[in-house]
Coordinates of C-alpha atoms and ligand atoms in Angstrom, one line a residue:
X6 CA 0.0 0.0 0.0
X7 CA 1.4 3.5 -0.9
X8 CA 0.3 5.5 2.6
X9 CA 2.8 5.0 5.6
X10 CA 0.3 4.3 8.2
X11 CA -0.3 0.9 8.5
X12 CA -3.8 -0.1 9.4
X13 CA -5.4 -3.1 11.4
X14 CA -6.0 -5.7 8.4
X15 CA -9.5 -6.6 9.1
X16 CA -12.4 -4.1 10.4
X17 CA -14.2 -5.4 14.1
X18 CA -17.1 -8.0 13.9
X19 CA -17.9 -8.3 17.4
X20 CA -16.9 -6.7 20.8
X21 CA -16.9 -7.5 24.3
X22 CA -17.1 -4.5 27.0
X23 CA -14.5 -4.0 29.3
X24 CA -15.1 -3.5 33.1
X25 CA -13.5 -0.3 34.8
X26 CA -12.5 -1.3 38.1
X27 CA -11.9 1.9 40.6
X28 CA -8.0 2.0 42.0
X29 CA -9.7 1.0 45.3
X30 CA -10.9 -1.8 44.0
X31 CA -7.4 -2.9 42.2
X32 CA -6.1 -2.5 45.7
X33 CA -8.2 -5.0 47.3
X34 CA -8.4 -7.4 44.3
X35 CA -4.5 -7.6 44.1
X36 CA -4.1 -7.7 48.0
X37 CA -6.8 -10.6 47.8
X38 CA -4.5 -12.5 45.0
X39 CA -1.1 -12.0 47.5
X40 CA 0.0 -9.5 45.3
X41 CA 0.4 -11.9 42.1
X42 CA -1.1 -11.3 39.0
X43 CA -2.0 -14.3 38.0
X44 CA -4.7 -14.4 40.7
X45 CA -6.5 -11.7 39.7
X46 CA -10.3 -11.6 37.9
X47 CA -9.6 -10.8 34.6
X48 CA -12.7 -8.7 35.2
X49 CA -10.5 -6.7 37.7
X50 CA -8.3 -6.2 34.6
X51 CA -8.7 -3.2 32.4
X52 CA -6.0 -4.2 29.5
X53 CA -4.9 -7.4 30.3
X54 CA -1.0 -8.0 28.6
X55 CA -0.5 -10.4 30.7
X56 CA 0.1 -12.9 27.5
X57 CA -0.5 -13.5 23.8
X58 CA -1.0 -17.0 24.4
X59 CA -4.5 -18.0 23.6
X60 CA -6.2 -14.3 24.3
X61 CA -6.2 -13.7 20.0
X62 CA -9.2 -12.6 18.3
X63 CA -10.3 -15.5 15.8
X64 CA -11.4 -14.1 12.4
X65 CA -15.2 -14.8 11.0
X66 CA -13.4 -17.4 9.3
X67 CA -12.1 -19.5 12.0
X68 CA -15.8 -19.2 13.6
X69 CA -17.4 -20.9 10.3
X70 CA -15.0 -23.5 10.5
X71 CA -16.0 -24.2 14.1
X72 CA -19.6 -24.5 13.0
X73 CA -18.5 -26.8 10.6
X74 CA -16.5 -28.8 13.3
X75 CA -16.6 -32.9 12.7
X76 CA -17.0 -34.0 16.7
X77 CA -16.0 -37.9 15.7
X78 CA -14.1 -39.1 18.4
X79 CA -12.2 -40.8 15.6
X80 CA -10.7 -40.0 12.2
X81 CA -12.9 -36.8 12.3
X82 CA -12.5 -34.6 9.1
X83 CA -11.3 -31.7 10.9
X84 CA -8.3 -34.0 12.0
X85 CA -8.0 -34.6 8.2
X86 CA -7.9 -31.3 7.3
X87 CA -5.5 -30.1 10.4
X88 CA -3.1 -32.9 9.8
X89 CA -3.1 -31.8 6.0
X90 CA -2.7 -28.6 6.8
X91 CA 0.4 -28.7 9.1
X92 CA 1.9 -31.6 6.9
X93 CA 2.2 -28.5 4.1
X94 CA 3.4 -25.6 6.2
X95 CA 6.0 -28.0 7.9
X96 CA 6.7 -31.1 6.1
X97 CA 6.7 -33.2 9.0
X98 CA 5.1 -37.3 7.8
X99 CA 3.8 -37.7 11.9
X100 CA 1.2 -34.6 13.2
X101 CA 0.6 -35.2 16.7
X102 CA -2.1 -32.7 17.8
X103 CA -1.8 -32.1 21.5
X104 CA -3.9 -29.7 23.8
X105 CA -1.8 -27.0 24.2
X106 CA 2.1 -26.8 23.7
X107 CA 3.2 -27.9 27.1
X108 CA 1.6 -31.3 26.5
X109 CA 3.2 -31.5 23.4
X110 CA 6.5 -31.3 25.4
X111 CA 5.7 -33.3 28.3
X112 CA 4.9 -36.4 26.0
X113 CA 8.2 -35.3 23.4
X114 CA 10.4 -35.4 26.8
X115 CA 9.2 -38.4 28.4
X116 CA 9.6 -40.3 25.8
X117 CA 13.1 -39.0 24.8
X118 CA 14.9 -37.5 27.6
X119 CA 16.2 -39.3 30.9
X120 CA 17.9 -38.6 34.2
X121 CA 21.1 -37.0 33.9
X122 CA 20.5 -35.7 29.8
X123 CA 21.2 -32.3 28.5
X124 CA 19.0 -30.3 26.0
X125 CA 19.7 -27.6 24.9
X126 CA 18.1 -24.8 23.7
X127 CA 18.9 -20.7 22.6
X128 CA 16.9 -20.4 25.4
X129 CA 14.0 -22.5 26.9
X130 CA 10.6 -21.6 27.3
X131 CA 9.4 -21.5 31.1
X132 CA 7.0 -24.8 30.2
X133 CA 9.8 -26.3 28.3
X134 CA 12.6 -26.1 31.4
X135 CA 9.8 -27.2 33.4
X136 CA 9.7 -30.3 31.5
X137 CA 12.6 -30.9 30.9
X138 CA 14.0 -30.9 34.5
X139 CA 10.6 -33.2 35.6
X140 CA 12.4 -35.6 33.5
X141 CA 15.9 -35.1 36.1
X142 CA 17.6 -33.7 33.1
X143 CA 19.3 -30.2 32.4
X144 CA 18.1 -27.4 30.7
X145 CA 20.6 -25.8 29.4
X146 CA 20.3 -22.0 27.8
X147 CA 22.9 -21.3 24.9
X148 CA 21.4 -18.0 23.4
X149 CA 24.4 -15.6 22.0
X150 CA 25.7 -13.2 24.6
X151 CA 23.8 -10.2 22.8
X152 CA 20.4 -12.1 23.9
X153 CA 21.7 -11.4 27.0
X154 CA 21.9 -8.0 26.7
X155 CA 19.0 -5.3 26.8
X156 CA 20.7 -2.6 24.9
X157 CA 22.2 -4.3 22.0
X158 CA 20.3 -4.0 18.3
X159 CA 21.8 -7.4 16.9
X160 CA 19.0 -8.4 14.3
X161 CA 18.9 -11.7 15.4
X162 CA 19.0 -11.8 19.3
X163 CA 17.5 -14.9 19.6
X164 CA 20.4 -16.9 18.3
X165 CA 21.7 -20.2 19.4
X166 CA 25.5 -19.6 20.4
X167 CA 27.0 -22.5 18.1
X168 CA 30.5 -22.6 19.2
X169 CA 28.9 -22.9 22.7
X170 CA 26.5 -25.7 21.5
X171 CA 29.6 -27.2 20.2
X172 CA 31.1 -27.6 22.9
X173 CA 28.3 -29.1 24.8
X174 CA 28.4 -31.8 22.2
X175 CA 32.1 -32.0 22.9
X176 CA 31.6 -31.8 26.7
X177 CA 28.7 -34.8 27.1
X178 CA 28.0 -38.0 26.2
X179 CA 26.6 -38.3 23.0
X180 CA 24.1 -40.6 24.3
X181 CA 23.0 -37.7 27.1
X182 CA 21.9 -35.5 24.5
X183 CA 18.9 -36.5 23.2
X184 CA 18.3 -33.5 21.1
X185 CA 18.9 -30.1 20.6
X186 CA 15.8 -27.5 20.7
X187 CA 15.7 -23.7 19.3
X188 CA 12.7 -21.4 20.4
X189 CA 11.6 -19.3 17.5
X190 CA 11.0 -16.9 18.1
X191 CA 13.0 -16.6 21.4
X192 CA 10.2 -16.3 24.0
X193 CA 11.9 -15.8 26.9
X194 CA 15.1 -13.8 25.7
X195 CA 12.1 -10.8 24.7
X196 CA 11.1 -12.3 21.6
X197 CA 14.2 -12.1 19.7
X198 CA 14.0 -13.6 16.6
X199 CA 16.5 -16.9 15.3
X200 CA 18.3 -16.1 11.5
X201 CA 17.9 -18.9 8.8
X202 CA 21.8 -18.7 9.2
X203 CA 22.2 -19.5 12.7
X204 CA 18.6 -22.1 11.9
X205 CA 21.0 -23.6 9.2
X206 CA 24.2 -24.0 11.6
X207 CA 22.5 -25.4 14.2
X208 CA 20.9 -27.8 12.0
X209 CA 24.2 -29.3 10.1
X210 CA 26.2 -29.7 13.7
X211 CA 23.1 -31.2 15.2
X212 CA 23.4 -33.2 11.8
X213 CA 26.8 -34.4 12.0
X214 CA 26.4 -35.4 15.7
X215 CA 23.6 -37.4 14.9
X216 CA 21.7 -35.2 17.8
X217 CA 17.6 -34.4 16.2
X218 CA 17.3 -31.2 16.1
X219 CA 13.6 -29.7 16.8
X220 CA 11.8 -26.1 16.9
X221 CA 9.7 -25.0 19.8
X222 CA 8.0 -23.3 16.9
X223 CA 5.2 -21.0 18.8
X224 CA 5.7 -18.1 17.0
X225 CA 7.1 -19.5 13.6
X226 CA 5.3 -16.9 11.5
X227 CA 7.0 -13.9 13.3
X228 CA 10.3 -15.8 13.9
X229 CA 9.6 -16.0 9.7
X230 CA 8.4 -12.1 9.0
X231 CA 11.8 -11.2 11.2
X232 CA 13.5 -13.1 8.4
X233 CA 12.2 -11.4 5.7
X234 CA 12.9 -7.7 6.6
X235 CA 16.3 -8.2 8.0
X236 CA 18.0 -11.4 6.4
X237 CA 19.5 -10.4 3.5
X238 CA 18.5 -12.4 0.4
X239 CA 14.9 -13.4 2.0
X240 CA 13.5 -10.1 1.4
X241 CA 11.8 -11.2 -2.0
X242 CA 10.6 -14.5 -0.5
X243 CA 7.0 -15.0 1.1
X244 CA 6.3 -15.8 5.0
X245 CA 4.8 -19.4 4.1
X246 CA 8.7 -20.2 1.9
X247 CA 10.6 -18.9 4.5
X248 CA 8.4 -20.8 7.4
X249 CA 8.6 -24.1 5.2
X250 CA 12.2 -23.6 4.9
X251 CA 12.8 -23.0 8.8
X252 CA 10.8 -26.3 9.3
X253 CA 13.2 -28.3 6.4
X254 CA 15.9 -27.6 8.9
X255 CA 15.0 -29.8 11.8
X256 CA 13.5 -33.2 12.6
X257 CA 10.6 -32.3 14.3
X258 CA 8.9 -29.7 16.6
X259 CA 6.5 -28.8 19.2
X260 CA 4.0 -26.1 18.7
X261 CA 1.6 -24.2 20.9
X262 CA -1.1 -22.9 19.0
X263 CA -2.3 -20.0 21.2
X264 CA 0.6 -18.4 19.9
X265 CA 0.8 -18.3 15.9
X266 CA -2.0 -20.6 15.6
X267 CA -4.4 -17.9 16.1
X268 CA -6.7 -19.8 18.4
X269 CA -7.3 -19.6 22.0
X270 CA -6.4 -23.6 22.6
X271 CA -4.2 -26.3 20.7
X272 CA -1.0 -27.6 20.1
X273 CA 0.7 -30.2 18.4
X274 CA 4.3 -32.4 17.9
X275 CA 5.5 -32.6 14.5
X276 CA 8.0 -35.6 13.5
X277 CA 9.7 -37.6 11.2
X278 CA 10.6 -40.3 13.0
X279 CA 8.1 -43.1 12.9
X280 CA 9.2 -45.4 15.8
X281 CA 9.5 -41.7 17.7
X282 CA 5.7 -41.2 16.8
X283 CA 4.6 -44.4 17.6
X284 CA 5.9 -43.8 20.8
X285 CA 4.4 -40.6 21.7
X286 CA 0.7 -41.6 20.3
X287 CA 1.2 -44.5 23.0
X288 CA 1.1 -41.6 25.4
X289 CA -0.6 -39.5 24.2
X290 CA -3.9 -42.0 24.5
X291 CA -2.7 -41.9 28.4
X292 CA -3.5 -38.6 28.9
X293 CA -4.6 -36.4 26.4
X294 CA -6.9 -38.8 24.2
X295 CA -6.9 -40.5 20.5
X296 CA -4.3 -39.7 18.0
X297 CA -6.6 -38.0 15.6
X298 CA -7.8 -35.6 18.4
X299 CA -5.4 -35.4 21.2
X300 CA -7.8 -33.8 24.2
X301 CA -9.2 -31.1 21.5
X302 CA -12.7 -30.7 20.2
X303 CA -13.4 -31.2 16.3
X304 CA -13.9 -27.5 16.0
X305 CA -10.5 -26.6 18.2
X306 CA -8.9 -28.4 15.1
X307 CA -10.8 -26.6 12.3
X308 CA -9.9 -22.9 13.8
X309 CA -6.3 -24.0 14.3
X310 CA -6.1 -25.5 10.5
X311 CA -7.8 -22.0 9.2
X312 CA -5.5 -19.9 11.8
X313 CA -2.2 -21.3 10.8
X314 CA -3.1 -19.8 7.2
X315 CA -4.2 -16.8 7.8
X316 CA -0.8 -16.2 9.7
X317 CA 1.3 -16.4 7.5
X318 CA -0.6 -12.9 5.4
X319 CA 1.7 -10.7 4.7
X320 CA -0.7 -7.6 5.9
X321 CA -1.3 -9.6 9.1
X322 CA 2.4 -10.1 10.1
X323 CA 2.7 -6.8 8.8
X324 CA 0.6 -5.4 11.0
X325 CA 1.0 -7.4 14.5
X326 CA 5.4 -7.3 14.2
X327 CA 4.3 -3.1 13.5
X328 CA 1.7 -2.4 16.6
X329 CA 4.2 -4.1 18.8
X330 CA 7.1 -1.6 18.2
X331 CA 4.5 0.5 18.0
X332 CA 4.0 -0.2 22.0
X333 CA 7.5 -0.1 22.5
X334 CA 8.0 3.5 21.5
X335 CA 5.8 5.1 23.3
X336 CA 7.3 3.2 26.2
X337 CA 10.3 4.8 25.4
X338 CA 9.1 8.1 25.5
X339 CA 7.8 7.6 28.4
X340 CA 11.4 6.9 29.6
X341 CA 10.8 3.4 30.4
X342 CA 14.1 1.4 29.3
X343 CA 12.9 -1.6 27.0
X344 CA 14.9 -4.8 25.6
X345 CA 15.9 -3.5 21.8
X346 CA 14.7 -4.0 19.4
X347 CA 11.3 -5.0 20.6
X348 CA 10.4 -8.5 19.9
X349 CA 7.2 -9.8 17.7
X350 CA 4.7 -10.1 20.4
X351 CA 5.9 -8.0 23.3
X352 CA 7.9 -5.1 25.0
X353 CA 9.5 -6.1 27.3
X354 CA 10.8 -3.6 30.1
X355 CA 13.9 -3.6 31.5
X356 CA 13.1 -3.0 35.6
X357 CA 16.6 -3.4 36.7
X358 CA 17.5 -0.4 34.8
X359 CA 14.2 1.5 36.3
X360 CA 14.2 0.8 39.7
X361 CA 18.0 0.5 40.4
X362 CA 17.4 0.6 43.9
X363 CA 15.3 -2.1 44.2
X364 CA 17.9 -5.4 44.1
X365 CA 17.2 -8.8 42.6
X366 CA 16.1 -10.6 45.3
X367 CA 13.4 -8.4 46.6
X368 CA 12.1 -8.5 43.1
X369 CA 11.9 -5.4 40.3
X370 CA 9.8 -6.6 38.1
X371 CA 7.5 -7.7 40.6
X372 CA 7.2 -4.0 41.9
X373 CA 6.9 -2.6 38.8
X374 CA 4.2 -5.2 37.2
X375 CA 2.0 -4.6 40.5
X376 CA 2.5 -1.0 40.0
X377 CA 1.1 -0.7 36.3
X378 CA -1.9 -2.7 37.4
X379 CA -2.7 -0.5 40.5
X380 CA -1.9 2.7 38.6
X381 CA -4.4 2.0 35.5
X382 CA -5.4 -1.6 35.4
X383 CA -2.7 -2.8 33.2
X384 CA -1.4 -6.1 33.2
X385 CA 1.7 -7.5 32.1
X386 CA 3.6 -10.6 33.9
X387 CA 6.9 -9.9 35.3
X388 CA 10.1 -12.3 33.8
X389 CA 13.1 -11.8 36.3
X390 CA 13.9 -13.7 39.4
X391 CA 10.1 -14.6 39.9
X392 CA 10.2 -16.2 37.5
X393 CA 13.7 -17.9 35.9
X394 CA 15.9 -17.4 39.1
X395 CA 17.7 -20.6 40.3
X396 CA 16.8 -22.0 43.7
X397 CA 19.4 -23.7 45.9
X398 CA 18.2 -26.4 48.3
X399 CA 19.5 -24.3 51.4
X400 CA 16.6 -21.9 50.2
X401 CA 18.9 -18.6 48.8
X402 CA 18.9 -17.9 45.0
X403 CA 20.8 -16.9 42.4
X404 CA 19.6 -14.2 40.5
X405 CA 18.0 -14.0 36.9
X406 CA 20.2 -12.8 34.2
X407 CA 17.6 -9.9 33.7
X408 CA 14.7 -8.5 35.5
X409 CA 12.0 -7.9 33.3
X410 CA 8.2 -7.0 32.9
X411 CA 6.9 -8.8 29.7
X412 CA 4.3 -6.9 27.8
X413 CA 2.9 -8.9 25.6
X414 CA 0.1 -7.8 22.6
X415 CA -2.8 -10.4 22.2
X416 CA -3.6 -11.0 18.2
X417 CA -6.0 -8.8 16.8
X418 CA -7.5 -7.3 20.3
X419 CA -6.7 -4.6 20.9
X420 CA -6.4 -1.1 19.1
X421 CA -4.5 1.8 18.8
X422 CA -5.7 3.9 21.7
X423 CA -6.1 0.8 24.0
X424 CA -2.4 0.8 23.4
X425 CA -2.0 5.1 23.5
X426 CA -3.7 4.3 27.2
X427 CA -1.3 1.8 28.7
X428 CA 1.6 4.6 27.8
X429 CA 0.0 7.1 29.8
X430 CA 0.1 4.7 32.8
X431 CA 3.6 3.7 31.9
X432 CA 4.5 7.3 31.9
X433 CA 2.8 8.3 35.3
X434 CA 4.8 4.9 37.1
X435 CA 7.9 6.0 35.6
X436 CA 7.8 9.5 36.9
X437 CA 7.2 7.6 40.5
X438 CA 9.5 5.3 39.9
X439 CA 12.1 6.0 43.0
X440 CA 9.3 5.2 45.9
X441 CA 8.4 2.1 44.0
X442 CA 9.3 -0.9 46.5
X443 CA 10.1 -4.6 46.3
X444 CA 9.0 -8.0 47.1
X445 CA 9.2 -10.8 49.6
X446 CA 7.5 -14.6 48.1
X447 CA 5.8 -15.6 51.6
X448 CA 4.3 -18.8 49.7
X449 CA 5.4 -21.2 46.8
X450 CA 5.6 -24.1 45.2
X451 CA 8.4 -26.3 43.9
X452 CA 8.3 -25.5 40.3
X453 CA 6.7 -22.8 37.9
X454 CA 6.6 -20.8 41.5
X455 CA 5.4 -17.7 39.7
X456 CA 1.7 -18.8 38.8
X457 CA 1.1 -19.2 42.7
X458 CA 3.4 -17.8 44.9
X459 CA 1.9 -15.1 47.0
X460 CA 3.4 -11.9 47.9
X461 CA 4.2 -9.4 50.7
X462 CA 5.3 -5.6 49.9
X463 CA 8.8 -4.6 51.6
X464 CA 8.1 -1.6 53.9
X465 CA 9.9 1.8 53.9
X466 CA 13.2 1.4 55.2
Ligands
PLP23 C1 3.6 -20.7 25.2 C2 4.8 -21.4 24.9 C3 5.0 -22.7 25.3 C4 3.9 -23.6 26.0 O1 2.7 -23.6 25.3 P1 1.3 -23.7 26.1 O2 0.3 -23.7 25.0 O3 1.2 -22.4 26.9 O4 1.3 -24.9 26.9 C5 6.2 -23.3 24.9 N1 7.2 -22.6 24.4 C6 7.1 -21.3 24.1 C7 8.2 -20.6 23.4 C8 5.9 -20.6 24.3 O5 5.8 -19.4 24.0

């Protein structure tokens, strides 16, 4: 298009209202939820960027095909048309649909990984570590030293470290490897997108090691847009080639599609080994149900087959990789520090550098994610210590490499002055920033601590 303003690619078809909670009601509901956000109402929530994952719009489109949803428990014509779908996009010969992306890993890893492995990954997904150390394995983060490092404008800050990877292979038993995983694009690292090069390396060491080599391919389509504008030689090539050519470098992958699959549940395993398959199937009938279903409904599988097309639309991608820097810039003018460049589906703030005088341990991003949500109802998750720190058994911690609040934009939500809103909160916190305070975790539980730990605010000194 010839004008510079880049317009939502689709016009609003239906609309829910959004509640308006007063501030002294955000006080009580987040002292009620111990201070953590993921015990609030969403009602109690006026902009809720708490995640992408699953909170998408689905398009008119996605709706008919639910209508048109085949319910059979098995070999269901939606599975038919799911299976056919993904076979295309990836070229995987084994579709396992799953129902969501964490299942997908939970029956990849039991079947593959054992006490005492290593997998690793650029950097792993909160769900993914999670699974992989339930198995008594490592999970080991290999993401270039520039993922590490808020300020820096690599293009590609999501990348695997190969020499690093290398030696990992060098370091362990071959057979304690039992394959090598890249998130595309990075989640955890701020959405940082993988290059086809670095896809490409990864792939031929993993190769010559005889190691599989899989995607944790949530947000393929963005990882794939990323690509296009700033890998030389793509830039004539469509989203779909790239994606397909992303997928021709590994053995397999495992999708959540809440993420790129535009729907608000699903997720699947894609493969090309057969005995590997087999293998997870037998699982998967254990807990998640049939292999032509796998613990979704007919019509979850139609809106996933239709979403994973219209993803890939150039005006889409266009769009969704263009509101989130849009987000990011008025952050930035509202002096917020941000990781550069922003990532596909989220800003993610940089707290340390904020609230300098709040250290790790008593929890930055904490302080400022309960701060946006008191201030104006905004939600966003925090991704520091709460979150990815290391716990010893004598109870003390070690730090986070970063303390961040992730803001992530759900697909095809919300608009521009939803967004113009949330950087008039983020400006009024920022200008308050020095009396923010920290954080003590009076409750938790062994693993993925920060969906239920509860909170208590550190008085004035
Ligand atoms: C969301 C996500 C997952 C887990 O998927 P769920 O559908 O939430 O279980 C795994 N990896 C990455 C990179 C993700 O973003």
């Amino acid at each position: 298009m010839p004008y510079r303003t880049i317009i939502e690619p689709f016009r609003i078809h239906s609309v829910q209202a959004i509640r308006y909670p007063t501030p002294e009601e955000r006080l009580a509901a987040l002292e009620a939820a111990g201070y953590n956000l993921f015990g609030l109402h969403a009602d109690d929530v006026i902009i809720d960027l708490l995640t992408d994952s699953g909170t998408g719009a689905m398009s008119s489109k996605q709706w008919a095909g639910m209508m048109d949803g085949d319910e059979s428990y098995a070999g269901s014509k939606s599975y038919y048309r799911f299976r056919d779908t993904i076979k295309e996009l990836t070229g995987f010969a084994e579709i396992i649909p799953t129902h969501q992306g964490r299942a997908a890993e939970r029956i990849l890893f039991a079947v593959t990984v054992h006490a005492g492995d290593v997998v690793p990954n650029n950097t792993h997904f909160d769900t993914t570590r999670a699974n992989v150390e339930y198995q008594h394995a490592e999970a080991r983060d290999l993401v270039i030293a520039e993922g590490h490092d808020p300020s820096s404008l690599h293009p590609f800050k999501g990348n695997m470290d190969v020499a690093a990877l290398e030696a990992t292979f060098d370091d362990v038993d071959r057979d304690r490897i039992p394959l090598a995983m890249m998130t595309v694009t990075n989640n955890s690292g701020g959405g940082q997108p993988v290059s086809m090069a670095n896809l490409r390396a990864v792939s031929e060491l993993c190769r010559n090691r005889g190691i599989p080599f899989f995607l944790d391919a949530c947000r393929f389509a963005e990882n794939a847009w990323f690509i296009k504008l700033r890998e030389p030689g793509y830039e004539d090539r469509t989203p779909r080639e790239i994606a397909r050519e992303m997928f021709s470098l590994a053995d397999g992958c495992t999708m959540s599609a809440k993420k790129d699959g535009l729907a608000n549940i699903g997720g699947f395993i894609g493969l090309n080994d057969r005995d590997l398959a087999r293998d997870c199937r037998n699982l998967l009938i254990l807990t998640e149900g049939f292999p032509t279903y796998g613990g979704l409904a007919g019509y979850d599988l139609e809106a996933i087959a239709q979403g994973l097309d219209e993803v890939l639309d150039e005006e889409y991608l266009r769009y969704r990789v263009r509101s989130t820097a849009y987000l990011a810039e008025k952050v930035l003018a509202a002096g917020v520090p941000i990781i550069q460049p922003p990532g596909g589906h989220a800003v993610y703030l940089d707290a340390a550098a904020l609230l300098p005088h709040i250290p790790p341990h008593e929890y930055p991003g904490q302080a400022l994610a309960a701060e946006l949500y008191l201030d104006g109802g905004v939600r966003g998750v925090e991704m520091g210590s709460v979150m990815f720190a290391t716990r010893h058994e004598d109870g003390t911690e070690t730090p986070a490499p970063m303390e961040l609040v992730r803001l992530a934009v759900p697909r095809r939500t919300y608009t521009q002055s939803h967004i113009d809103y949330v950087a008039e909160v983020m400006i009024d916190v920022a200008q308050r920033a020095e009396h923010l305070r920290g954080f003590r975790i009076v409750e938790q539980a062994p693993w993925l601590r920060h969906f239920t730990c509860r909170f208590e605010p550190i008085a004035d000194p």
